[in-house]
Amino acid sequence: MVLAGDAAHVHPPAGAVGVNVALADAMNLGWKLAATVRGRAPEGLLQTYHDERHPVGARVLRTTRAQSLLGREELAPVRDLLADLAGQQLAELVTGVDTRYDPRIPGDHPLLGKLAPNLPVVVDGTSTTVAELLRPGRPVLVPDFGGMLIRPDGHVAWVADPETLTAALETWTGP
């Protein structure tokens, strides 16, 4: 039995970043542990948990400290200016959904390493969504959009580059 949780900490409740980070930690570790236990994990897969999630935790600490400071009434004009200049980016930052993992393969597609959008897709003639395809907890190769490999935690590991598909499959899906 594996228990996933979140350590006690103090942060502003805006965006529920603590819950989002805890869920992302559990999902990131969970699929990697499952692949390892089943003998399907490529070499070094479990080490990627620390490599990916430690920087996320450090970033959450920095951003929640900044949010606490920006909560002061005298900084309201700065807060408003930031919201005007980078509203969507700030929303993604404070909710923790802006995380981009190193895909460990070459490429510069804007989705590479980011959470896959829950888009409608067609697989074997059947309409479904990315979220439905991820339910079994295995990587998914989606033919739509020129091809996309999505890790079980919902992050895009490869997009539409035939030259790097083999490397992506070896890196994230194992034997």
JSON list of N, CA and C in Angstrom, two decimals, residues 25-58:
[
{"chain": "A", "resi": 25, "resn": "ASP", "atom": "N", "xyz": [1.83, 15.62, -7.48]},
{"chain": "A", "resi": 25, "resn": "ASP", "atom": "CA", "xyz": [2.88, 14.78, -6.89]},
{"chain": "A", "resi": 25, "resn": "ASP", "atom": "C", "xyz": [2.45, 13.32, -6.87]},
{"chain": "A", "resi": 26, "resn": "ALA", "atom": "N", "xyz": [1.24, 13.06, -6.40]},
{"chain": "A", "resi": 26, "resn": "ALA", "atom": "CA", "xyz": [0.74, 11.69, -6.29]},
{"chain": "A", "resi": 26, "resn": "ALA", "atom": "C", "xyz": [0.62, 11.04, -7.68]},
{"chain": "A", "resi": 27, "resn": "MET", "atom": "N", "xyz": [0.11, 11.78, -8.64]},
{"chain": "A", "resi": 27, "resn": "MET", "atom": "CA", "xyz": [-0.05, 11.21, -9.98]},
{"chain": "A", "resi": 27, "resn": "MET", "atom": "C", "xyz": [1.30, 10.94, -10.62]},
{"chain": "A", "resi": 28, "resn": "ASN", "atom": "N", "xyz": [2.24, 11.88, -10.47]},
{"chain": "A", "resi": 28, "resn": "ASN", "atom": "CA", "xyz": [3.56, 11.72, -11.06]},
{"chain": "A", "resi": 28, "resn": "ASN", "atom": "C", "xyz": [4.26, 10.49, -10.49]},
{"chain": "A", "resi": 29, "resn": "LEU", "atom": "N", "xyz": [4.23, 10.33, -9.18]},
{"chain": "A", "resi": 29, "resn": "LEU", "atom": "CA", "xyz": [4.88, 9.18, -8.56]},
{"chain": "A", "resi": 29, "resn": "LEU", "atom": "C", "xyz": [4.10, 7.90, -8.80]},
{"chain": "A", "resi": 30, "resn": "GLY", "atom": "N", "xyz": [2.79, 7.98, -8.77]},
{"chain": "A", "resi": 30, "resn": "GLY", "atom": "CA", "xyz": [1.95, 6.78, -8.89]},
{"chain": "A", "resi": 30, "resn": "GLY", "atom": "C", "xyz": [2.14, 6.03, -10.19]},
{"chain": "A", "resi": 31, "resn": "TRP", "atom": "N", "xyz": [2.11, 6.73, -11.31]},
{"chain": "A", "resi": 31, "resn": "TRP", "atom": "CA", "xyz": [2.23, 6.00, -12.58]},
{"chain": "A", "resi": 31, "resn": "TRP", "atom": "C", "xyz": [3.63, 5.45, -12.76]},
{"chain": "A", "resi": 32, "resn": "LYS", "atom": "N", "xyz": [4.63, 6.13, -12.20]},
{"chain": "A", "resi": 32, "resn": "LYS", "atom": "CA", "xyz": [6.01, 5.65, -12.30]},
{"chain": "A", "resi": 32, "resn": "LYS", "atom": "C", "xyz": [6.23, 4.42, -11.42]},
{"chain": "A", "resi": 33, "resn": "LEU", "atom": "N", "xyz": [5.64, 4.44, -10.22]},
{"chain": "A", "resi": 33, "resn": "LEU", "atom": "CA", "xyz": [5.72, 3.25, -9.36]},
{"chain": "A", "resi": 33, "resn": "LEU", "atom": "C", "xyz": [5.00, 2.07, -10.00]},
{"chain": "A", "resi": 34, "resn": "ALA", "atom": "N", "xyz": [3.83, 2.31, -10.56]},
{"chain": "A", "resi": 34, "resn": "ALA", "atom": "CA", "xyz": [3.07, 1.23, -11.20]},
{"chain": "A", "resi": 34, "resn": "ALA", "atom": "C", "xyz": [3.85, 0.62, -12.35]},
{"chain": "A", "resi": 35, "resn": "ALA", "atom": "N", "xyz": [4.46, 1.45, -13.18]},
{"chain": "A", "resi": 35, "resn": "ALA", "atom": "CA", "xyz": [5.24, 0.94, -14.31]},
{"chain": "A", "resi": 35, "resn": "ALA", "atom": "C", "xyz": [6.45, 0.15, -13.81]},
{"chain": "A", "resi": 36, "resn": "THR", "atom": "N", "xyz": [7.06, 0.61, -12.72]},
{"chain": "A", "resi": 36, "resn": "THR", "atom": "CA", "xyz": [8.22, -0.09, -12.17]},
{"chain": "A", "resi": 36, "resn": "THR", "atom": "C", "xyz": [7.82, -1.44, -11.60]},
{"chain": "A", "resi": 37, "resn": "VAL", "atom": "N", "xyz": [6.76, -1.48, -10.82]},
{"chain": "A", "resi": 37, "resn": "VAL", "atom": "CA", "xyz": [6.29, -2.73, -10.22]},
{"chain": "A", "resi": 37, "resn": "VAL", "atom": "C", "xyz": [5.90, -3.74, -11.29]},
{"chain": "A", "resi": 38, "resn": "ARG", "atom": "N", "xyz": [5.33, -3.26, -12.38]},
{"chain": "A", "resi": 38, "resn": "ARG", "atom": "CA", "xyz": [4.90, -4.16, -13.47]},
{"chain": "A", "resi": 38, "resn": "ARG", "atom": "C", "xyz": [6.05, -4.54, -14.41]},
{"chain": "A", "resi": 39, "resn": "GLY", "atom": "N", "xyz": [7.24, -3.97, -14.18]},
{"chain": "A", "resi": 39, "resn": "GLY", "atom": "CA", "xyz": [8.38, -4.29, -15.02]},
{"chain": "A", "resi": 39, "resn": "GLY", "atom": "C", "xyz": [8.36, -3.60, -16.37]},
{"chain": "A", "resi": 40, "resn": "ARG", "atom": "N", "xyz": [7.58, -2.53, -16.50]},
{"chain": "A", "resi": 40, "resn": "ARG", "atom": "CA", "xyz": [7.46, -1.81, -17.77]},
{"chain": "A", "resi": 40, "resn": "ARG", "atom": "C", "xyz": [8.19, -0.47, -17.76]},
{"chain": "A", "resi": 41, "resn": "ALA", "atom": "N", "xyz": [8.86, -0.15, -16.67]},
{"chain": "A", "resi": 41, "resn": "ALA", "atom": "CA", "xyz": [9.50, 1.17, -16.57]},
{"chain": "A", "resi": 41, "resn": "ALA", "atom": "C", "xyz": [10.86, 1.17, -17.25]},
{"chain": "A", "resi": 42, "resn": "PRO", "atom": "N", "xyz": [11.13, 2.21, -18.01]},
{"chain": "A", "resi": 42, "resn": "PRO", "atom": "CA", "xyz": [12.48, 2.34, -18.56]},
{"chain": "A", "resi": 42, "resn": "PRO", "atom": "C", "xyz": [13.46, 2.67, -17.44]},
{"chain": "A", "resi": 43, "resn": "GLU", "atom": "N", "xyz": [14.72, 2.41, -17.67]},
{"chain": "A", "resi": 43, "resn": "GLU", "atom": "CA", "xyz": [15.78, 2.68, -16.69]},
{"chain": "A", "resi": 43, "resn": "GLU", "atom": "C", "xyz": [15.72, 4.14, -16.24]},
{"chain": "A", "resi": 44, "resn": "GLY", "atom": "N", "xyz": [15.76, 4.37, -14.93]},
{"chain": "A", "resi": 44, "resn": "GLY", "atom": "CA", "xyz": [15.81, 5.72, -14.38]},
{"chain": "A", "resi": 44, "resn": "GLY", "atom": "C", "xyz": [14.47, 6.42, -14.27]},
{"chain": "A", "resi": 45, "resn": "LEU", "atom": "N", "xyz": [13.37, 5.75, -14.58]},
{"chain": "A", "resi": 45, "resn": "LEU", "atom": "CA", "xyz": [12.06, 6.43, -14.55]},
{"chain": "A", "resi": 45, "resn": "LEU", "atom": "C", "xyz": [11.73, 6.98, -13.16]},
{"chain": "A", "resi": 46, "resn": "LEU", "atom": "N", "xyz": [11.99, 6.21, -12.11]},
{"chain": "A", "resi": 46, "resn": "LEU", "atom": "CA", "xyz": [11.66, 6.70, -10.76]},
{"chain": "A", "resi": 46, "resn": "LEU", "atom": "C", "xyz": [12.46, 7.95, -10.39]},
{"chain": "A", "resi": 47, "resn": "GLN", "atom": "N", "xyz": [13.69, 8.07, -10.87]},
{"chain": "A", "resi": 47, "resn": "GLN", "atom": "CA", "xyz": [14.50, 9.26, -10.57]},
{"chain": "A", "resi": 47, "resn": "GLN", "atom": "C", "xyz": [13.87, 10.51, -11.17]},
{"chain": "A", "resi": 48, "resn": "THR", "atom": "N", "xyz": [13.09, 10.35, -12.24]},
{"chain": "A", "resi": 48, "resn": "THR", "atom": "CA", "xyz": [12.49, 11.54, -12.85]},
{"chain": "A", "resi": 48, "resn": "THR", "atom": "C", "xyz": [11.46, 12.18, -11.92]},
{"chain": "A", "resi": 49, "resn": "TYR", "atom": "N", "xyz": [10.96, 11.42, -10.93]},
{"chain": "A", "resi": 49, "resn": "TYR", "atom": "CA", "xyz": [10.02, 12.02, -9.97]},
{"chain": "A", "resi": 49, "resn": "TYR", "atom": "C", "xyz": [10.69, 13.21, -9.26]},
{"chain": "A", "resi": 50, "resn": "HIS", "atom": "N", "xyz": [11.84, 12.96, -8.68]},
{"chain": "A", "resi": 50, "resn": "HIS", "atom": "CA", "xyz": [12.55, 14.05, -7.98]},
{"chain": "A", "resi": 50, "resn": "HIS", "atom": "C", "xyz": [12.93, 15.16, -8.96]},
{"chain": "A", "resi": 51, "resn": "ASP", "atom": "N", "xyz": [13.47, 14.76, -10.10]},
{"chain": "A", "resi": 51, "resn": "ASP", "atom": "CA", "xyz": [13.91, 15.76, -11.08]},
{"chain": "A", "resi": 51, "resn": "ASP", "atom": "C", "xyz": [12.77, 16.66, -11.52]},
{"chain": "A", "resi": 52, "resn": "GLU", "atom": "N", "xyz": [11.55, 16.12, -11.62]},
{"chain": "A", "resi": 52, "resn": "GLU", "atom": "CA", "xyz": [10.41, 16.89, -12.08]},
{"chain": "A", "resi": 52, "resn": "GLU", "atom": "C", "xyz": [9.69, 17.63, -10.95]},
{"chain": "A", "resi": 53, "resn": "ARG", "atom": "N", "xyz": [9.49, 16.97, -9.83]},
{"chain": "A", "resi": 53, "resn": "ARG", "atom": "CA", "xyz": [8.62, 17.55, -8.80]},
{"chain": "A", "resi": 53, "resn": "ARG", "atom": "C", "xyz": [9.36, 18.47, -7.82]},
{"chain": "A", "resi": 54, "resn": "HIS", "atom": "N", "xyz": [10.64, 18.26, -7.56]},
{"chain": "A", "resi": 54, "resn": "HIS", "atom": "CA", "xyz": [11.36, 19.13, -6.63]},
{"chain": "A", "resi": 54, "resn": "HIS", "atom": "C", "xyz": [11.35, 20.60, -7.10]},
{"chain": "A", "resi": 55, "resn": "PRO", "atom": "N", "xyz": [11.65, 20.87, -8.37]},
{"chain": "A", "resi": 55, "resn": "PRO", "atom": "CA", "xyz": [11.57, 22.27, -8.82]},
{"chain": "A", "resi": 55, "resn": "PRO", "atom": "C", "xyz": [10.16, 22.85, -8.70]},
{"chain": "A", "resi": 56, "resn": "VAL", "atom": "N", "xyz": [9.14, 22.01, -8.87]},
{"chain": "A", "resi": 56, "resn": "VAL", "atom": "CA", "xyz": [7.76, 22.49, -8.74]},
{"chain": "A", "resi": 56, "resn": "VAL", "atom": "C", "xyz": [7.51, 22.94, -7.30]},
{"chain": "A", "resi": 57, "resn": "GLY", "atom": "N", "xyz": [7.95, 22.14, -6.33]},
{"chain": "A", "resi": 57, "resn": "GLY", "atom": "CA", "xyz": [7.79, 22.51, -4.92]},
{"chain": "A", "resi": 57, "resn": "GLY", "atom": "C", "xyz": [8.50, 23.81, -4.59]},
{"chain": "A", "resi": 58, "resn": "ALA", "atom": "N", "xyz": [9.72, 23.95, -5.09]},
{"chain": "A", "resi": 58, "resn": "ALA", "atom": "CA", "xyz": [10.48, 25.18, -4.85]},
{"chain": "A", "resi": 58, "resn": "ALA", "atom": "C", "xyz": [9.77, 26.38, -5.46]}
]
